[in-house]
Amino acid sequence: MITGAALAVAVATVAGVLVARGSGGSAHRTVAADGLRHTTVGVTSADCGRGWTRPEPGRQVFDLRNTSGAPAEVYLTDPRTGAVYGEVEGLAPGTVRPLRVTLGDGTYAFKCLPDDADAVTGPTVRITGAKVKSGPAAVPVTQQDLIPPTLAYQKWIQGRTVELVRRTDVLRAAVDRGDLAAARRAWLPAHLVYERMGAAYGTFGDADSAINGTTAGLSGGVHDPGFAGFHQVEYGLWHGGSASGLRGPADRLDKAVRALRDSWPGERMDPADVGLRAHEILENTVQFELTGRTDYGSGTNLATARANLEGTRVLLGYLRPLLKTRDTGLTGLDSWLDRAQHTLDSFHHGDTWTPLARLTRTRRERVDADLGELVERLADVAALTDVRRTA
């Protein structure tokens, strides 16, 4: 039988962490199996930052130890500016979790934020004579910071809802007069207007499923009564549906987009979600568009991906004033946006787009790689714009 002490040693060994303790039980620096300097640091209100008594530069690990009875968030900060070098969220009572950072010359302090208690800032330490630069740090974004870009984006969405109604009217009118060839030509321009609005989907509520619902979760598939919106019309247009059979779905779609246009001025997006949405737009693109899961016959997933990319650019444009002073990788992100756009544009030929199924393996791998890299880089935007506790 493994004893509790033996189990603790096993866990520490697997994690590559060896915590050295003196006879008095206080933690001190040691070099662990991972070859990095480890320092055990307390994060409770009473001992926030305690244990870091010999600050040294370089790549290192702080083993954050919560001996209190409440969960806590922990930040390693520059006490002069409030910039955060690293964080651990949800540190449970009685647990130890690592925080890996690279530190150069500067001043540092741990900030501990227990649940249901005020923040506590530990002692300030100074590092001098370093041969390396500190890892990236960013001043936390507040809810107040995010209100102006959120309001500006909401105004942009209002304009798109007007355009959406206009484009959908053209689609409905073509169906009404029985011109299904014209309806197929009108379907994509209308659908792409909606796809550019991706950051607002969470605020749309039930309107999203009425306008752009899929068969996911519907037992009846494309024949389920809950299947509605652009994709229901798409299925009929590209699977031999009749004009009479499509009039009902097209009319309901038209009413849904008009209801969205009329209700949108009274909606309010949550500023705390805006940065996350910048990441989620293309994350959903990779998950649904690049897998063909949302193709109901038109073969236009790559056009949708291009619209999603454009929607991401719009949202980043409103967030850019906040990101310019926080995201050192912004130039690289812009380069990857350009690269992905160039890749997607290569599949556009006049009024048509190359279906996913017709891509060569090389071209498929390229679009997957470009969009996948963007999703990774946009995760940094989500992290930087995450509203953090400061008190």
mmCIF file of C-alpha atoms in Angstrom:
data_model
loop_
_atom_site.group_PDB
_atom_site.id
_atom_site.type_symbol
_atom_site.label_atom_id
_atom_site.label_comp_id
_atom_site.label_asym_id
_atom_site.label_seq_id
_atom_site.Cartn_x
_atom_site.Cartn_y
_atom_site.Cartn_z
ATOM 1 C CA MET A 1 0.000 0.000 0.000
ATOM 2 C CA ILE A 2 1.240 3.514 -0.872
ATOM 3 C CA THR A 3 1.356 5.781 2.145
ATOM 4 C CA GLY A 4 0.213 9.377 2.027
ATOM 5 C CA ALA A 5 3.812 10.588 2.212
ATOM 6 C CA ALA A 6 4.906 8.290 -0.603
ATOM 7 C CA LEU A 7 1.978 9.405 -2.752
ATOM 8 C CA ALA A 8 2.920 13.039 -2.207
ATOM 9 C CA VAL A 9 6.491 12.324 -3.307
ATOM 10 C CA ALA A 10 5.211 10.486 -6.389
ATOM 11 C CA VAL A 11 3.000 13.373 -7.396
ATOM 12 C CA ALA A 12 5.828 15.861 -6.920
ATOM 13 C CA THR A 13 8.167 13.704 -8.992
ATOM 14 C CA VAL A 14 5.676 13.364 -11.860
ATOM 15 C CA ALA A 15 5.142 17.108 -11.870
ATOM 16 C CA GLY A 16 8.901 17.697 -11.962
ATOM 17 C CA VAL A 17 8.708 19.692 -8.745
ATOM 18 C CA LEU A 18 10.777 19.041 -5.675
ATOM 19 C CA VAL A 19 9.979 21.330 -2.749
ATOM 20 C CA ALA A 20 12.763 21.546 -0.214
ATOM 21 C CA ARG A 21 11.858 22.323 3.374
ATOM 22 C CA GLY A 22 13.995 23.075 6.373
ATOM 23 C CA SER A 23 13.420 21.551 9.795
ATOM 24 C CA GLY A 24 11.186 24.458 10.668
ATOM 25 C CA GLY A 25 8.869 23.817 7.723
ATOM 26 C CA SER A 26 9.584 27.035 5.832
ATOM 27 C CA ALA A 27 10.093 26.805 2.058
ATOM 28 C CA HIS A 28 13.220 27.912 0.246
ATOM 29 C CA ARG A 29 14.770 27.884 -3.225
ATOM 30 C CA THR A 30 15.833 24.683 -4.918
ATOM 31 C CA VAL A 31 16.615 23.375 -8.379
ATOM 32 C CA ALA A 32 14.040 20.779 -9.430
ATOM 33 C CA ALA A 33 14.105 17.914 -11.881
ATOM 34 C CA ASP A 34 13.103 20.277 -14.695
ATOM 35 C CA GLY A 35 16.393 22.159 -14.247
ATOM 36 C CA LEU A 36 14.676 25.379 -13.206
ATOM 37 C CA ARG A 37 14.968 27.301 -9.970
ATOM 38 C CA HIS A 38 11.863 26.740 -7.813
ATOM 39 C CA THR A 39 10.670 28.965 -4.999
ATOM 40 C CA THR A 40 7.685 28.097 -2.843
ATOM 41 C CA VAL A 41 5.550 31.173 -2.193
ATOM 42 C CA GLY A 42 2.585 31.623 0.121
ATOM 43 C CA VAL A 43 -0.576 33.186 -1.275
ATOM 44 C CA THR A 44 -2.854 33.618 1.730
ATOM 45 C CA SER A 45 -3.885 37.022 3.034
ATOM 46 C CA ALA A 46 -1.463 36.675 5.905
ATOM 47 C CA ASP A 47 1.577 35.521 3.951
ATOM 48 C CA CYS A 48 1.100 36.709 0.368
ATOM 49 C CA GLY A 49 4.497 36.539 -1.325
ATOM 50 C CA ARG A 50 6.225 35.082 1.709
ATOM 51 C CA GLY A 51 9.105 32.782 0.813
ATOM 52 C CA TRP A 52 10.609 34.844 -1.981
ATOM 53 C CA THR A 53 13.592 36.192 -0.075
ATOM 54 C CA ARG A 54 16.395 35.747 -2.611
ATOM 55 C CA PRO A 55 15.183 37.215 -5.906
ATOM 56 C CA GLU A 56 17.279 36.179 -8.896
ATOM 57 C CA PRO A 57 16.829 36.741 -12.638
ATOM 58 C CA GLY A 58 16.124 34.212 -15.355
ATOM 59 C CA ARG A 59 13.645 31.489 -16.181
ATOM 60 C CA GLN A 60 12.166 30.105 -12.961
ATOM 61 C CA VAL A 61 9.144 28.595 -11.269
ATOM 62 C CA PHE A 62 7.174 29.841 -8.293
ATOM 63 C CA ASP A 63 5.271 27.053 -6.576
ATOM 64 C CA LEU A 64 2.232 28.899 -5.257
ATOM 65 C CA ARG A 65 0.959 27.380 -2.037
ATOM 66 C CA ASN A 66 -2.522 28.103 -0.714
ATOM 67 C CA THR A 67 -2.787 27.125 2.931
ATOM 68 C CA SER A 68 -6.001 29.065 3.504
ATOM 69 C CA GLY A 69 -9.553 27.769 3.475
ATOM 70 C CA ALA A 70 -10.635 29.664 0.354
ATOM 71 C CA PRO A 71 -9.705 29.608 -3.354
ATOM 72 C CA ALA A 72 -7.570 32.471 -4.624
ATOM 73 C CA GLU A 73 -6.224 34.143 -7.728
ATOM 74 C CA VAL A 74 -2.543 35.044 -7.746
ATOM 75 C CA TYR A 75 -0.725 37.573 -9.945
ATOM 76 C CA LEU A 76 2.975 38.338 -10.209
ATOM 77 C CA THR A 77 3.003 42.077 -10.869
ATOM 78 C CA ASP A 78 5.099 45.144 -11.346
ATOM 79 C CA PRO A 79 3.926 47.099 -8.284
ATOM 80 C CA ARG A 80 4.687 50.427 -9.943
ATOM 81 C CA THR A 81 2.514 49.944 -13.034
ATOM 82 C CA GLY A 82 0.250 47.040 -12.110
ATOM 83 C CA ALA A 83 1.448 45.071 -15.149
ATOM 84 C CA VAL A 84 0.978 41.314 -14.747
ATOM 85 C CA TYR A 85 3.822 38.919 -15.643
ATOM 86 C CA GLY A 86 1.946 35.759 -14.791
ATOM 87 C CA GLU A 87 -1.170 34.495 -13.066
ATOM 88 C CA VAL A 88 -2.781 31.436 -11.578
ATOM 89 C CA GLU A 89 -6.567 31.363 -11.251
ATOM 90 C CA GLY A 90 -8.660 29.162 -9.019
ATOM 91 C CA LEU A 91 -5.878 28.038 -6.695
ATOM 92 C CA ALA A 92 -7.807 25.733 -4.386
ATOM 93 C CA PRO A 93 -7.221 25.502 -0.624
ATOM 94 C CA GLY A 94 -4.426 23.144 0.346
ATOM 95 C CA THR A 95 -2.934 22.983 -3.145
ATOM 96 C CA VAL A 96 0.300 24.003 -4.842
ATOM 97 C CA ARG A 97 0.478 25.098 -8.483
ATOM 98 C CA PRO A 98 3.453 26.307 -10.527
ATOM 99 C CA LEU A 99 3.852 29.728 -12.121
ATOM 100 C CA ARG A 100 6.613 29.804 -14.746
ATOM 101 C CA VAL A 101 8.112 33.183 -15.628
ATOM 102 C CA THR A 102 11.273 34.815 -16.957
ATOM 103 C CA LEU A 103 12.425 37.781 -14.907
ATOM 104 C CA GLY A 104 14.942 40.486 -15.729
ATOM 105 C CA ASP A 105 15.806 43.730 -13.981
ATOM 106 C CA GLY A 106 12.846 45.329 -12.272
ATOM 107 C CA THR A 107 10.586 45.350 -9.254
ATOM 108 C CA TYR A 108 8.065 42.590 -8.573
ATOM 109 C CA ALA A 109 5.389 41.722 -6.060
ATOM 110 C CA PHE A 110 2.787 39.001 -5.716
ATOM 111 C CA LYS A 111 -0.840 40.047 -5.478
ATOM 112 C CA CYS A 112 -3.175 37.551 -3.808
ATOM 113 C CA LEU A 113 -6.934 37.785 -4.312
ATOM 114 C CA PRO A 114 -8.814 35.311 -2.099
ATOM 115 C CA ASP A 115 -12.470 34.688 -2.850
ATOM 116 C CA ASP A 116 -14.758 37.009 -0.858
ATOM 117 C CA ALA A 117 -11.829 38.972 0.553
ATOM 118 C CA ASP A 118 -9.826 42.050 -0.358
ATOM 119 C CA ALA A 119 -6.704 41.799 -2.465
ATOM 120 C CA VAL A 120 -3.375 41.715 -0.638
ATOM 121 C CA THR A 121 -0.072 42.744 -2.201
ATOM 122 C CA GLY A 122 3.041 41.046 -0.863
ATOM 123 C CA PRO A 123 6.457 42.598 -0.327
ATOM 124 C CA THR A 124 8.215 44.246 -3.257
ATOM 125 C CA VAL A 125 11.454 42.645 -4.419
ATOM 126 C CA ARG A 126 14.024 44.061 -6.806
ATOM 127 C CA ILE A 127 16.200 42.278 -9.340
ATOM 128 C CA THR A 128 19.328 43.920 -10.741
ATOM 129 C CA GLY A 129 22.242 42.789 -12.875
ATOM 130 C CA ALA A 130 20.130 40.496 -15.047
ATOM 131 C CA LYS A 131 21.424 39.245 -18.404
ATOM 132 C CA VAL A 132 17.923 38.487 -19.704
ATOM 133 C CA LYS A 133 14.816 40.557 -20.248
ATOM 134 C CA SER A 134 11.613 39.902 -18.413
ATOM 135 C CA GLY A 135 8.877 37.955 -20.152
ATOM 136 C CA PRO A 136 5.870 39.847 -21.510
ATOM 137 C CA ALA A 137 3.681 41.743 -19.085
ATOM 138 C CA ALA A 138 0.454 43.670 -19.533
ATOM 139 C CA VAL A 139 -1.568 46.093 -17.452
ATOM 140 C CA PRO A 140 -4.952 44.465 -16.698
ATOM 141 C CA VAL A 141 -7.930 45.622 -18.743
ATOM 142 C CA THR A 142 -10.902 46.933 -16.785
ATOM 143 C CA GLN A 143 -14.581 46.746 -17.643
ATOM 144 C CA GLN A 144 -14.507 50.514 -18.110
ATOM 145 C CA ASP A 145 -11.715 50.169 -20.699
ATOM 146 C CA LEU A 146 -13.863 47.818 -22.756
ATOM 147 C CA ILE A 147 -17.049 49.896 -22.826
ATOM 148 C CA PRO A 148 -16.040 52.317 -25.678
ATOM 149 C CA PRO A 149 -14.971 49.576 -28.148
ATOM 150 C CA THR A 150 -18.038 47.523 -27.244
ATOM 151 C CA LEU A 151 -20.400 50.425 -27.928
ATOM 152 C CA ALA A 152 -18.642 51.186 -31.213
ATOM 153 C CA TYR A 153 -18.919 47.545 -32.264
ATOM 154 C CA GLN A 154 -22.614 47.467 -31.356
ATOM 155 C CA LYS A 155 -23.141 50.466 -33.641
ATOM 156 C CA TRP A 156 -21.331 48.626 -36.435
ATOM 157 C CA ILE A 157 -23.602 45.610 -35.912
ATOM 158 C CA GLN A 158 -26.646 47.868 -36.218
ATOM 159 C CA GLY A 159 -25.492 48.864 -39.687
ATOM 160 C CA ARG A 160 -25.003 45.216 -40.631
ATOM 161 C CA THR A 161 -28.535 44.316 -39.542
ATOM 162 C CA VAL A 162 -29.871 46.901 -41.997
ATOM 163 C CA GLU A 163 -27.719 45.418 -44.759
ATOM 164 C CA LEU A 164 -28.829 41.924 -43.750
ATOM 165 C CA VAL A 165 -32.492 42.830 -44.189
ATOM 166 C CA ARG A 166 -31.789 44.328 -47.603
ATOM 167 C CA ARG A 167 -29.883 41.269 -48.822
ATOM 168 C CA THR A 168 -32.423 38.840 -47.404
ATOM 169 C CA ASP A 169 -35.241 40.733 -49.117
ATOM 170 C CA VAL A 170 -33.553 40.016 -52.449
ATOM 171 C CA LEU A 171 -33.365 36.308 -51.585
ATOM 172 C CA ARG A 172 -37.002 36.128 -50.471
ATOM 173 C CA ALA A 173 -38.222 38.019 -53.548
ATOM 174 C CA ALA A 174 -36.401 35.583 -55.858
ATOM 175 C CA VAL A 175 -38.028 32.633 -54.113
ATOM 176 C CA ASP A 176 -41.450 34.299 -54.215
ATOM 177 C CA ARG A 177 -41.335 34.749 -57.978
ATOM 178 C CA GLY A 178 -40.072 31.189 -58.458
ATOM 179 C CA ASP A 179 -36.633 32.167 -59.810
ATOM 180 C CA LEU A 180 -34.520 29.638 -57.923
ATOM 181 C CA ALA A 181 -31.386 30.363 -59.977
ATOM 182 C CA ALA A 182 -31.565 33.992 -58.804
ATOM 183 C CA ALA A 183 -32.277 32.787 -55.273
ATOM 184 C CA ARG A 184 -29.112 30.670 -55.316
ATOM 185 C CA ARG A 185 -27.142 33.716 -56.454
ATOM 186 C CA ALA A 186 -28.719 35.861 -53.695
ATOM 187 C CA TRP A 187 -28.273 33.331 -50.906
ATOM 188 C CA LEU A 188 -24.519 33.679 -50.359
ATOM 189 C CA PRO A 189 -24.305 37.517 -50.268
ATOM 190 C CA ALA A 190 -27.075 37.583 -47.661
ATOM 191 C CA HIS A 191 -25.566 34.777 -45.610
ATOM 192 C CA LEU A 192 -22.102 36.340 -45.571
ATOM 193 C CA VAL A 193 -23.467 39.572 -44.082
ATOM 194 C CA TYR A 194 -24.655 37.550 -41.106
ATOM 195 C CA GLU A 195 -21.401 35.598 -40.866
ATOM 196 C CA ARG A 196 -19.408 38.827 -40.485
ATOM 197 C CA MET A 197 -21.332 39.594 -37.285
ATOM 198 C CA GLY A 198 -19.919 36.660 -35.308
ATOM 199 C CA ALA A 199 -18.920 38.473 -32.143
ATOM 200 C CA ALA A 200 -22.538 39.414 -31.455
ATOM 201 C CA TYR A 201 -24.066 35.941 -31.714
ATOM 202 C CA GLY A 202 -24.166 35.500 -27.955
ATOM 203 C CA THR A 203 -26.305 38.625 -27.650
ATOM 204 C CA PHE A 204 -28.649 37.553 -30.445
ATOM 205 C CA GLY A 205 -30.082 34.777 -28.267
ATOM 206 C CA ASP A 206 -32.842 32.753 -29.957
ATOM 207 C CA ALA A 207 -32.538 34.917 -33.067
ATOM 208 C CA ASP A 208 -29.314 33.122 -33.978
ATOM 209 C CA SER A 209 -30.981 29.718 -34.338
ATOM 210 C CA ALA A 210 -33.880 31.268 -36.252
ATOM 211 C CA ILE A 211 -31.489 32.952 -38.690
ATOM 212 C CA ASN A 212 -28.528 30.578 -38.914
ATOM 213 C CA GLY A 213 -29.525 27.357 -37.180
ATOM 214 C CA THR A 214 -28.055 23.971 -38.106
ATOM 215 C CA THR A 215 -29.259 20.413 -37.604
ATOM 216 C CA ALA A 216 -26.945 19.881 -34.617
ATOM 217 C CA GLY A 217 -29.013 18.340 -31.818
ATOM 218 C CA LEU A 218 -32.126 17.963 -33.990
ATOM 219 C CA SER A 219 -33.375 14.381 -34.121
ATOM 220 C CA GLY A 220 -35.146 14.944 -37.435
ATOM 221 C CA GLY A 221 -32.094 16.399 -39.181
ATOM 222 C CA VAL A 222 -32.931 18.604 -42.166
ATOM 223 C CA HIS A 223 -36.605 17.605 -41.845
ATOM 224 C CA ASP A 224 -36.851 18.573 -38.180
ATOM 225 C CA PRO A 225 -39.352 21.374 -37.417
ATOM 226 C CA GLY A 226 -36.590 23.160 -35.490
ATOM 227 C CA PHE A 227 -34.357 23.480 -38.568
ATOM 228 C CA ALA A 228 -34.670 27.067 -39.792
ATOM 229 C CA GLY A 229 -32.925 30.038 -41.322
ATOM 230 C CA PHE A 230 -30.253 30.373 -43.977
ATOM 231 C CA HIS A 231 -29.207 26.729 -43.856
ATOM 232 C CA GLN A 232 -32.759 25.441 -44.267
ATOM 233 C CA VAL A 233 -33.134 27.622 -47.368
ATOM 234 C CA GLU A 234 -29.672 26.503 -48.536
ATOM 235 C CA TYR A 235 -30.632 22.849 -48.265
ATOM 236 C CA GLY A 236 -33.756 23.355 -50.356
ATOM 237 C CA LEU A 237 -32.000 25.449 -53.008
ATOM 238 C CA TRP A 238 -29.231 22.906 -53.575
ATOM 239 C CA HIS A 239 -31.268 19.723 -53.093
ATOM 240 C CA GLY A 240 -34.043 20.187 -55.612
ATOM 241 C CA GLY A 241 -36.531 22.000 -53.393
ATOM 242 C CA SER A 242 -39.470 23.688 -55.116
ATOM 243 C CA ALA A 243 -40.231 27.391 -55.013
ATOM 244 C CA SER A 244 -43.525 26.684 -53.254
ATOM 245 C CA GLY A 245 -41.732 24.581 -50.640
ATOM 246 C CA LEU A 246 -39.121 27.280 -50.042
ATOM 247 C CA ARG A 247 -41.483 30.233 -49.676
ATOM 248 C CA GLY A 248 -42.308 29.425 -46.064
ATOM 249 C CA PRO A 249 -38.641 29.060 -44.916
ATOM 250 C CA ALA A 250 -37.621 32.184 -46.857
ATOM 251 C CA ASP A 251 -40.471 34.228 -45.383
ATOM 252 C CA ARG A 252 -39.628 33.084 -41.851
ATOM 253 C CA LEU A 253 -35.963 33.944 -42.415
ATOM 254 C CA ASP A 254 -36.947 37.389 -43.661
ATOM 255 C CA LYS A 255 -39.106 37.999 -40.593
ATOM 256 C CA ALA A 256 -36.313 36.798 -38.273
ATOM 257 C CA VAL A 257 -33.721 39.193 -39.694
ATOM 258 C CA ARG A 258 -36.203 42.076 -39.551
ATOM 259 C CA ALA A 259 -36.930 41.278 -35.909
ATOM 260 C CA LEU A 260 -33.195 41.293 -35.199
ATOM 261 C CA ARG A 261 -32.767 44.678 -36.884
ATOM 262 C CA ASP A 262 -35.657 46.158 -34.916
ATOM 263 C CA SER A 263 -34.625 44.738 -31.544
ATOM 264 C CA TRP A 264 -30.881 45.323 -31.758
ATOM 265 C CA PRO A 265 -30.865 48.976 -30.555
ATOM 266 C CA GLY A 266 -32.236 47.763 -27.228
ATOM 267 C CA GLU A 267 -29.631 45.007 -26.787
ATOM 268 C CA ARG A 268 -26.434 45.368 -24.771
ATOM 269 C CA MET A 269 -23.312 43.314 -25.330
ATOM 270 C CA ASP A 270 -21.264 42.415 -22.262
ATOM 271 C CA PRO A 271 -17.936 44.304 -22.533
ATOM 272 C CA ALA A 272 -16.219 41.531 -20.582
ATOM 273 C CA ASP A 273 -16.946 39.082 -23.419
ATOM 274 C CA VAL A 274 -15.701 41.117 -26.365
ATOM 275 C CA GLY A 275 -12.068 39.993 -26.294
ATOM 276 C CA LEU A 276 -13.083 36.366 -25.944
ATOM 277 C CA ARG A 277 -15.361 36.687 -28.961
ATOM 278 C CA ALA A 278 -12.388 37.843 -31.067
ATOM 279 C CA HIS A 279 -10.897 34.414 -30.429
ATOM 280 C CA GLU A 280 -14.106 32.404 -30.686
ATOM 281 C CA ILE A 281 -15.079 33.610 -34.165
ATOM 282 C CA LEU A 282 -12.181 31.822 -35.845
ATOM 283 C CA GLU A 283 -12.169 28.990 -33.326
ATOM 284 C CA ASN A 284 -15.704 28.193 -34.495
ATOM 285 C CA THR A 285 -14.589 28.625 -38.102
ATOM 286 C CA VAL A 286 -11.980 25.899 -37.690
ATOM 287 C CA GLN A 287 -14.436 23.639 -35.874
ATOM 288 C CA PHE A 288 -17.441 24.029 -38.161
ATOM 289 C CA GLU A 289 -16.537 25.640 -41.489
ATOM 290 C CA LEU A 290 -13.220 23.940 -42.213
ATOM 291 C CA THR A 291 -14.757 20.569 -41.389
ATOM 292 C CA GLY A 292 -17.740 21.110 -43.672
ATOM 293 C CA ARG A 293 -20.202 20.518 -40.841
ATOM 294 C CA THR A 294 -22.244 23.564 -41.861
ATOM 295 C CA ASP A 295 -22.407 22.829 -45.595
ATOM 296 C CA TYR A 296 -25.983 22.092 -46.643
ATOM 297 C CA GLY A 297 -25.293 22.011 -50.359
ATOM 298 C CA SER A 298 -23.857 25.344 -51.487
ATOM 299 C CA GLY A 299 -20.209 24.340 -51.001
ATOM 300 C CA THR A 300 -19.375 27.819 -49.674
ATOM 301 C CA ASN A 301 -17.646 27.039 -46.380
ATOM 302 C CA LEU A 302 -14.491 28.838 -47.510
ATOM 303 C CA ALA A 303 -16.518 31.950 -48.335
ATOM 304 C CA THR A 304 -17.960 31.775 -44.832
ATOM 305 C CA ALA A 305 -14.457 31.416 -43.381
ATOM 306 C CA ARG A 306 -13.435 34.537 -45.293
ATOM 307 C CA ALA A 307 -16.422 36.438 -43.874
ATOM 308 C CA ASN A 308 -15.536 35.227 -40.379
ATOM 309 C CA LEU A 309 -11.990 36.494 -40.896
ATOM 310 C CA GLU A 310 -13.339 39.878 -41.941
ATOM 311 C CA GLY A 311 -15.559 39.972 -38.863
ATOM 312 C CA THR A 312 -12.531 39.221 -36.692
ATOM 313 C CA ARG A 313 -10.623 42.092 -38.270
ATOM 314 C CA VAL A 314 -13.488 44.477 -37.566
ATOM 315 C CA LEU A 315 -13.611 43.549 -33.888
ATOM 316 C CA LEU A 316 -9.830 43.736 -33.530
ATOM 317 C CA GLY A 317 -9.979 47.205 -35.051
ATOM 318 C CA TYR A 318 -12.154 48.403 -32.191
ATOM 319 C CA LEU A 319 -9.928 46.666 -29.619
ATOM 320 C CA ARG A 320 -6.675 47.877 -31.156
ATOM 321 C CA PRO A 321 -6.219 50.974 -28.926
ATOM 322 C CA LEU A 322 -6.162 48.645 -25.897
ATOM 323 C CA LEU A 323 -4.004 46.022 -27.555
ATOM 324 C CA LYS A 324 -1.338 48.404 -28.880
ATOM 325 C CA THR A 325 0.030 49.018 -25.394
ATOM 326 C CA ARG A 326 -0.373 45.425 -24.212
ATOM 327 C CA ASP A 327 0.184 42.933 -27.023
ATOM 328 C CA THR A 328 3.789 42.683 -28.195
ATOM 329 C CA GLY A 329 2.677 40.146 -30.793
ATOM 330 C CA LEU A 330 0.175 42.446 -32.517
ATOM 331 C CA THR A 331 2.365 42.932 -35.591
ATOM 332 C CA GLY A 332 2.725 39.190 -35.958
ATOM 333 C CA LEU A 333 -1.024 38.744 -35.576
ATOM 334 C CA ASP A 334 -1.639 41.261 -38.359
ATOM 335 C CA SER A 335 0.788 39.378 -40.608
ATOM 336 C CA TRP A 336 -1.055 36.117 -40.025
ATOM 337 C CA LEU A 337 -4.392 37.792 -40.700
ATOM 338 C CA ASP A 338 -3.012 38.971 -44.041
ATOM 339 C CA ARG A 339 -1.631 35.530 -44.805
ATOM 340 C CA ALA A 340 -4.911 33.775 -43.995
ATOM 341 C CA GLN A 341 -6.849 36.300 -46.074
ATOM 342 C CA HIS A 342 -4.554 35.729 -49.049
ATOM 343 C CA THR A 343 -4.998 31.967 -48.691
ATOM 344 C CA LEU A 344 -8.785 32.177 -48.524
ATOM 345 C CA ASP A 345 -8.993 34.668 -51.392
ATOM 346 C CA SER A 346 -7.176 32.165 -53.615
ATOM 347 C CA PHE A 347 -10.300 29.967 -53.473
ATOM 348 C CA HIS A 348 -12.546 32.743 -54.821
ATOM 349 C CA HIS A 349 -13.140 32.743 -58.577
ATOM 350 C CA GLY A 350 -15.579 35.394 -59.788
ATOM 351 C CA ASP A 351 -18.944 34.526 -58.243
ATOM 352 C CA THR A 352 -17.892 31.055 -57.090
ATOM 353 C CA TRP A 353 -15.809 29.530 -54.306
ATOM 354 C CA THR A 354 -13.896 26.265 -54.337
ATOM 355 C CA PRO A 355 -15.758 23.667 -52.242
ATOM 356 C CA LEU A 356 -13.782 22.045 -49.446
ATOM 357 C CA ALA A 357 -14.034 18.646 -51.119
ATOM 358 C CA ARG A 358 -12.182 19.921 -54.189
ATOM 359 C CA LEU A 359 -9.128 21.211 -52.345
ATOM 360 C CA THR A 360 -5.875 19.382 -52.920
ATOM 361 C CA ARG A 361 -4.257 17.954 -49.822
ATOM 362 C CA THR A 362 -1.574 20.660 -49.921
ATOM 363 C CA ARG A 363 -4.077 23.499 -50.147
ATOM 364 C CA ARG A 364 -6.249 21.952 -47.447
ATOM 365 C CA GLU A 365 -3.270 21.685 -45.123
ATOM 366 C CA ARG A 366 -2.341 25.284 -45.799
ATOM 367 C CA VAL A 367 -5.747 26.734 -44.946
ATOM 368 C CA ASP A 368 -5.959 24.537 -41.845
ATOM 369 C CA ALA A 369 -2.496 25.677 -40.743
ATOM 370 C CA ASP A 370 -3.136 29.379 -41.385
ATOM 371 C CA LEU A 371 -6.446 29.449 -39.534
ATOM 372 C CA GLY A 372 -5.096 27.225 -36.758
ATOM 373 C CA GLU A 373 -2.175 29.591 -36.178
ATOM 374 C CA LEU A 374 -4.551 32.546 -36.032
ATOM 375 C CA VAL A 375 -6.699 30.818 -33.422
ATOM 376 C CA GLU A 376 -3.591 30.319 -31.263
ATOM 377 C CA ARG A 377 -2.558 33.948 -31.591
ATOM 378 C CA LEU A 378 -6.065 35.232 -30.915
ATOM 379 C CA ALA A 379 -6.053 33.291 -27.653
ATOM 380 C CA ASP A 380 -3.552 35.926 -26.456
ATOM 381 C CA VAL A 381 -6.071 38.659 -27.304
ATOM 382 C CA ALA A 382 -8.696 36.863 -25.238
ATOM 383 C CA ALA A 383 -6.266 36.567 -22.328
ATOM 384 C CA LEU A 384 -5.127 40.193 -22.497
ATOM 385 C CA THR A 385 -8.682 41.533 -22.581
ATOM 386 C CA ASP A 386 -9.930 39.274 -19.806
ATOM 387 C CA VAL A 387 -11.215 41.529 -17.027
ATOM 388 C CA ARG A 388 -9.260 40.792 -13.855
ATOM 389 C CA ARG A 389 -9.842 41.603 -10.237
ATOM 390 C CA THR A 390 -7.638 44.376 -8.968
ATOM 391 C CA ALA A 391 -8.965 44.826 -5.447
#
